[in-house]
Amino acid sequence: MTQQVEALLTEHFRYTPLSLIDDIINTVNTIVYRAIEAIENGLFSIPPEKLGYSPEPESSRGNILPDADHPDSKDEIENGVHQLETLLEATVDKTFDKFEIYTLRNILTVPQELAPWMRLGHYEGLELPLPSTTPTPESVLALRRKVQETRKLNLALRNTHARNAATVTQLESLLSASSSLSATADPSLAFLTTHPSATTLGLSLAQTPSSSTNAKAPLSENAQFFISQLPVLRQALEELKPRLTSLPEKIVDVDWESRREERRAYIEARVRRVVGSGGGDGDTIRGVRVGREEVRDLEGVVGGVAKADRMEE
């Protein structure tokens, strides 16, 4: 049997031809073993006298038990059963070897010249050989992976679409609210005059008579004033730009020590100028009589400032 014929029969029967023959041989061997076991049990159940063993005389028996009249009968039966088993096994093997050869050659076989032309039942409707466009297992697996990735992408797009729809809904609600407010009332600039800083600067949207001394200047006049001051600020900026060249490039180049000394000398000179020398129980500061305790307090303040400068050094 060639490999092609064996594959054809295996696909048709759904099992190999040898497995069928092995099952038959194993079944026959099981029957043989059961038959030998039944023969052995039957021989042991028959009394030895009925199997042809003559009873021994009373004088030769002595103290032997009654059940042991024929001690050799058991050995002979076991030996005979074993020989029968060996004979049957050899016969079964020889006979079923012939059966296996005959079956594989004449029953479970297909002529070699017909094997390529045979079509099984589950091949009905198929075009053989298959066209080149037939999908292969690799292409099917690749398509399955593409489908999985497409499903993941579809889910992500759905989630993004839901978030965008929620954002659009919120924006539409805001637009509708703003449009309703603009339709009901004109835009108000009251927030420009209600702030405390606007009150301090005297800003007002309403036109007030110019003759009133306590009247606030309108916002337009203040804006015009600010615009008129822009050229002056631009000119001051142009004047300050040349002075930037005289400043040190880095902060480490500044002589902080001399700066502190100048500051200390300036403070002491101003104190001597303000605090004059006088006698009695006090001094005179700019025409005002001050007690000595107040003068000491002023001197303590000056000393504290000088001490703070030294700590900074």
Coordinates of C-alpha atoms in Angstrom, one line a residue:
M1 CA 0.0 0.0 0.0
T2 CA 1.4 3.3 -1.1
Q3 CA 1.3 6.5 1.0
Q4 CA -1.2 8.1 -1.3
V5 CA -3.6 5.2 -1.0
E6 CA -3.2 5.0 2.8
A7 CA -3.9 8.8 3.1
L8 CA -7.0 8.4 0.9
L9 CA -8.4 5.5 3.0
T10 CA -7.6 7.2 6.3
E11 CA -9.4 10.4 5.2
H12 CA -12.4 8.2 4.1
F13 CA -12.6 5.9 7.2
R14 CA -11.4 8.6 9.7
Y15 CA -8.9 6.0 10.9
T16 CA -5.9 4.2 9.5
P17 CA -6.4 0.6 8.0
L18 CA -3.8 -0.8 10.4
S19 CA -5.7 0.4 13.4
L20 CA -8.8 -1.6 12.2
I21 CA -6.7 -4.8 11.9
D22 CA -5.0 -4.2 15.3
D23 CA -8.4 -3.8 16.9
I24 CA -9.6 -7.2 15.4
I25 CA -6.4 -9.0 16.6
N26 CA -6.7 -7.5 20.1
T27 CA -10.3 -8.6 20.3
V28 CA -9.4 -12.2 19.3
N29 CA -6.5 -12.3 21.9
T30 CA -8.9 -11.1 24.6
I31 CA -11.3 -13.9 23.7
V32 CA -8.4 -16.5 23.8
Y33 CA -7.3 -15.3 27.3
R34 CA -10.8 -15.5 28.7
A35 CA -11.2 -19.1 27.2
I36 CA -7.9 -20.2 28.8
E37 CA -8.9 -18.8 32.2
A38 CA -12.2 -20.6 32.0
I39 CA -10.5 -23.9 31.1
E40 CA -8.1 -23.4 34.0
N41 CA -10.9 -22.7 36.5
G42 CA -12.9 -25.7 35.2
L43 CA -10.0 -28.1 35.6
F44 CA -9.3 -26.9 39.2
S45 CA -13.0 -27.5 40.1
I46 CA -13.0 -31.1 38.9
P47 CA -11.8 -33.8 41.4
P48 CA -8.5 -35.3 40.5
E49 CA -10.0 -38.9 40.4
K50 CA -12.3 -37.7 37.5
L51 CA -9.3 -36.4 35.6
G52 CA -7.6 -39.9 35.7
Y53 CA -5.6 -39.7 38.9
S54 CA -5.9 -42.9 41.0
P55 CA -6.3 -42.5 44.8
E56 CA -3.2 -43.4 46.9
P57 CA -3.4 -46.2 49.5
E58 CA -4.1 -45.4 53.2
S59 CA -0.7 -46.7 54.3
S60 CA 1.2 -44.3 52.1
R61 CA -0.8 -41.3 53.0
G62 CA 0.4 -41.0 56.6
N63 CA -0.4 -37.6 58.1
I64 CA -1.2 -35.9 54.7
L65 CA -4.5 -33.9 54.7
P66 CA -7.4 -35.2 52.7
D67 CA -7.3 -32.3 50.3
A68 CA -3.7 -33.1 49.3
D69 CA -4.3 -36.5 48.0
H70 CA -2.8 -35.6 44.6
P71 CA -0.3 -32.7 45.1
D72 CA 1.1 -33.1 41.5
S73 CA -2.3 -32.5 39.9
K74 CA -2.2 -28.6 40.3
D75 CA 1.3 -28.4 38.8
E76 CA 0.3 -30.5 35.9
I77 CA -2.9 -28.5 35.2
E78 CA -1.0 -25.2 35.3
N79 CA 1.7 -26.6 33.0
G80 CA -0.9 -27.9 30.6
V81 CA -2.9 -24.6 30.6
H82 CA 0.3 -22.6 29.9
Q83 CA 1.2 -24.9 27.0
L84 CA -2.3 -24.5 25.6
E85 CA -2.1 -20.7 25.9
T86 CA 1.3 -20.6 24.1
L87 CA -0.2 -22.8 21.3
L88 CA -3.2 -20.6 20.9
E89 CA -1.2 -17.4 20.8
A90 CA 1.1 -18.8 18.2
T91 CA -1.8 -20.0 16.1
V92 CA -3.6 -16.6 16.4
D93 CA -0.5 -14.7 15.4
K94 CA 0.2 -16.9 12.4
T95 CA -3.3 -16.9 11.2
F96 CA -4.0 -13.2 11.7
D97 CA -0.7 -12.2 10.0
K98 CA -2.1 -13.9 7.0
F99 CA -5.4 -12.1 7.6
E100 CA -3.6 -8.7 7.8
I101 CA -1.8 -9.2 4.6
Y102 CA -4.8 -10.4 2.7
T103 CA -7.0 -7.5 4.0
L104 CA -4.4 -4.8 3.1
R105 CA -3.9 -6.3 -0.3
N106 CA -7.4 -7.2 -1.4
I107 CA -10.0 -5.4 0.9
L108 CA -8.6 -2.1 2.3
T109 CA -7.0 -0.9 -0.8
V110 CA -7.4 1.2 -3.9
P111 CA -5.8 0.6 -7.3
Q112 CA -2.8 2.8 -7.7
E113 CA -3.9 4.1 -11.1
L114 CA -7.4 5.1 -9.6
A115 CA -6.2 6.9 -6.5
P116 CA -5.5 10.3 -8.2
W117 CA -9.0 10.3 -9.8
M118 CA -11.1 9.4 -6.8
R119 CA -13.2 12.2 -5.1
L120 CA -14.6 11.7 -1.6
G121 CA -18.1 12.9 -0.6
H122 CA -16.9 15.9 1.3
Y123 CA -15.1 17.1 -1.8
E124 CA -18.2 17.5 -3.9
G125 CA -18.6 21.0 -5.3
L126 CA -14.9 21.8 -5.0
E127 CA -12.7 22.8 -7.9
L128 CA -9.5 20.9 -7.9
P129 CA -6.8 22.0 -8.2
L130 CA -7.7 25.2 -6.1
P131 CA -7.2 28.5 -7.9
S132 CA -4.4 30.8 -7.0
T133 CA -6.8 33.3 -5.4
T134 CA -7.8 30.8 -2.7
P135 CA -7.0 32.2 0.7
T136 CA -4.3 30.4 2.6
P137 CA -4.2 29.9 6.4
E138 CA -1.6 32.7 6.7
S139 CA -3.8 35.1 4.8
V140 CA -6.9 34.2 6.9
L141 CA -4.9 34.9 10.1
A142 CA -3.7 38.2 8.7
L143 CA -7.3 39.2 7.9
R144 CA -8.5 38.2 11.4
R145 CA -5.8 40.5 12.9
K146 CA -6.9 43.3 10.6
V147 CA -10.5 42.9 11.7
Q148 CA -9.5 43.0 15.3
E149 CA -7.5 46.2 14.8
T150 CA -10.4 47.7 12.8
R151 CA -12.8 47.0 15.7
K152 CA -10.4 48.6 18.2
L153 CA -10.1 51.7 15.9
N154 CA -13.9 51.8 15.5
L155 CA -14.4 51.8 19.2
A156 CA -11.8 54.6 19.7
L157 CA -13.5 56.7 17.0
R158 CA -16.9 56.2 18.6
N159 CA -15.5 57.3 22.0
T160 CA -13.9 60.4 20.4
H161 CA -17.2 61.2 18.5
A162 CA -19.1 61.0 21.8
R163 CA -16.7 63.4 23.5
N164 CA -16.8 65.8 20.5
A165 CA -20.6 65.7 20.5
A166 CA -20.7 66.6 24.2
T167 CA -18.3 69.5 23.6
V168 CA -20.4 70.8 20.7
T169 CA -23.5 70.6 22.9
Q170 CA -21.8 72.6 25.6
L171 CA -20.6 75.2 23.1
E172 CA -24.1 75.5 21.6
S173 CA -25.6 76.1 25.0
L174 CA -23.1 78.9 25.7
L175 CA -23.7 80.5 22.3
S176 CA -27.5 80.3 22.8
A177 CA -27.1 81.9 26.3
S178 CA -24.9 84.7 24.9
S179 CA -27.2 85.4 22.0
S180 CA -30.2 85.6 24.3
L181 CA -28.4 88.1 26.5
S182 CA -27.4 90.3 23.5
A183 CA -30.9 90.3 22.2
T184 CA -32.4 91.4 25.5
A185 CA -30.0 94.2 26.5
D186 CA -27.2 96.2 24.9
P187 CA -23.7 95.5 26.0
S188 CA -22.9 97.4 29.2
L189 CA -19.5 99.0 30.1
A190 CA -20.5 99.6 33.7
F191 CA -17.8 97.3 34.9
L192 CA -15.3 100.0 33.9
T193 CA -16.6 102.5 36.5
T194 CA -17.8 100.2 39.3
H195 CA -14.3 99.0 40.2
P196 CA -12.8 100.8 43.3
S197 CA -9.9 102.0 41.2
A198 CA -12.2 103.7 38.8
T199 CA -14.0 105.4 41.7
T200 CA -10.6 106.7 43.0
L201 CA -9.6 108.0 39.5
G202 CA -13.0 109.6 39.1
L203 CA -14.1 107.7 36.0
S204 CA -17.7 108.0 34.8
L205 CA -19.7 107.1 31.7
A206 CA -22.3 109.8 32.2
Q207 CA -21.8 113.3 31.0
T208 CA -21.9 115.8 33.9
P209 CA -22.0 119.6 33.9
S210 CA -18.5 121.1 33.8
S211 CA -19.6 123.9 36.2
S212 CA -20.0 121.5 39.1
T213 CA -16.9 121.3 41.3
N214 CA -17.5 117.8 42.5
A215 CA -18.5 116.4 39.1
K216 CA -16.5 113.4 37.8
A217 CA -14.8 113.6 34.4
P218 CA -16.3 111.3 31.8
L219 CA -14.4 108.3 30.6
S220 CA -13.9 109.7 27.1
E221 CA -12.1 112.8 28.6
N222 CA -9.8 110.6 30.7
A223 CA -9.0 108.4 27.7
Q224 CA -8.2 111.5 25.6
F225 CA -5.9 112.8 28.4
F226 CA -4.1 109.4 28.6
I227 CA -3.6 109.5 24.8
S228 CA -2.2 113.1 25.0
Q229 CA 0.3 112.0 27.6
L230 CA 1.8 109.2 25.4
P231 CA 4.2 111.5 23.5
V232 CA 5.6 112.9 26.8
L233 CA 6.1 109.3 28.0
R234 CA 7.8 108.4 24.7
Q235 CA 10.1 111.4 25.0
A236 CA 11.1 110.5 28.6
L237 CA 11.8 107.0 27.5
E238 CA 14.1 108.3 24.7
E239 CA 16.0 110.4 27.3
L240 CA 16.5 107.5 29.6
K241 CA 17.9 105.1 27.0
P242 CA 21.4 106.9 26.8
R243 CA 21.7 106.5 30.6
L244 CA 21.4 102.8 30.3
T245 CA 25.0 102.6 28.9
S246 CA 26.4 104.2 32.1
L247 CA 24.8 101.5 34.3
P248 CA 27.0 98.4 35.2
E249 CA 26.4 95.4 33.0
K250 CA 26.3 93.0 35.9
I251 CA 25.1 93.4 39.4
V252 CA 28.4 92.1 40.8
D253 CA 30.1 95.2 39.4
V254 CA 28.3 97.5 41.8
D255 CA 30.3 98.8 44.8
W256 CA 27.8 98.0 47.5
E257 CA 30.3 99.1 50.2
S258 CA 30.5 102.6 49.0
R259 CA 26.8 102.7 48.5
R260 CA 26.2 101.8 52.1
E261 CA 28.7 104.4 53.3
E262 CA 27.0 107.1 51.3
R263 CA 23.7 106.1 52.6
R264 CA 24.9 106.2 56.2
A265 CA 26.6 109.6 55.7
Y266 CA 23.4 111.0 54.2
I267 CA 21.2 109.8 57.1
E268 CA 23.6 111.2 59.7
A269 CA 23.8 114.6 57.8
R270 CA 20.0 114.7 57.6
V271 CA 19.7 113.9 61.3
R272 CA 22.2 116.6 62.3
R273 CA 20.3 119.0 60.1
V274 CA 17.0 118.2 61.7
V275 CA 18.2 117.7 65.3
G276 CA 19.8 121.0 66.4
S277 CA 22.1 121.4 69.5
G278 CA 20.5 123.0 72.5
G279 CA 20.8 123.2 76.3
G280 CA 18.5 122.7 79.2
D281 CA 16.2 119.8 79.4
G282 CA 15.7 119.5 75.6
D283 CA 16.6 120.4 72.1
T284 CA 14.9 122.5 69.4
I285 CA 14.0 120.7 66.2
R286 CA 12.9 123.2 63.5
G287 CA 11.6 125.6 66.2
V288 CA 9.9 122.9 68.2
R289 CA 11.0 122.2 71.7
V290 CA 11.8 118.4 72.1
G291 CA 12.8 116.6 75.3
R292 CA 16.1 114.8 75.7
E293 CA 14.3 111.4 75.8
E294 CA 12.9 112.0 72.4
V295 CA 16.3 113.0 71.1
R296 CA 17.7 109.8 72.5
D297 CA 15.0 107.8 70.8
L298 CA 15.9 109.5 67.5
E299 CA 19.6 108.7 68.1
G300 CA 18.6 105.1 68.8
V301 CA 16.7 104.9 65.5
V302 CA 19.8 106.2 63.7
G303 CA 22.0 103.6 65.5
G304 CA 19.5 100.8 64.6
V305 CA 19.7 101.8 60.9
A306 CA 23.5 101.8 61.0
K307 CA 23.5 98.4 62.7
A308 CA 21.2 96.9 60.1
D309 CA 23.6 98.2 57.4
R310 CA 26.5 96.5 59.1
M311 CA 24.6 93.2 59.3
E312 CA 23.8 93.4 55.6
E313 CA 27.6 93.8 55.0

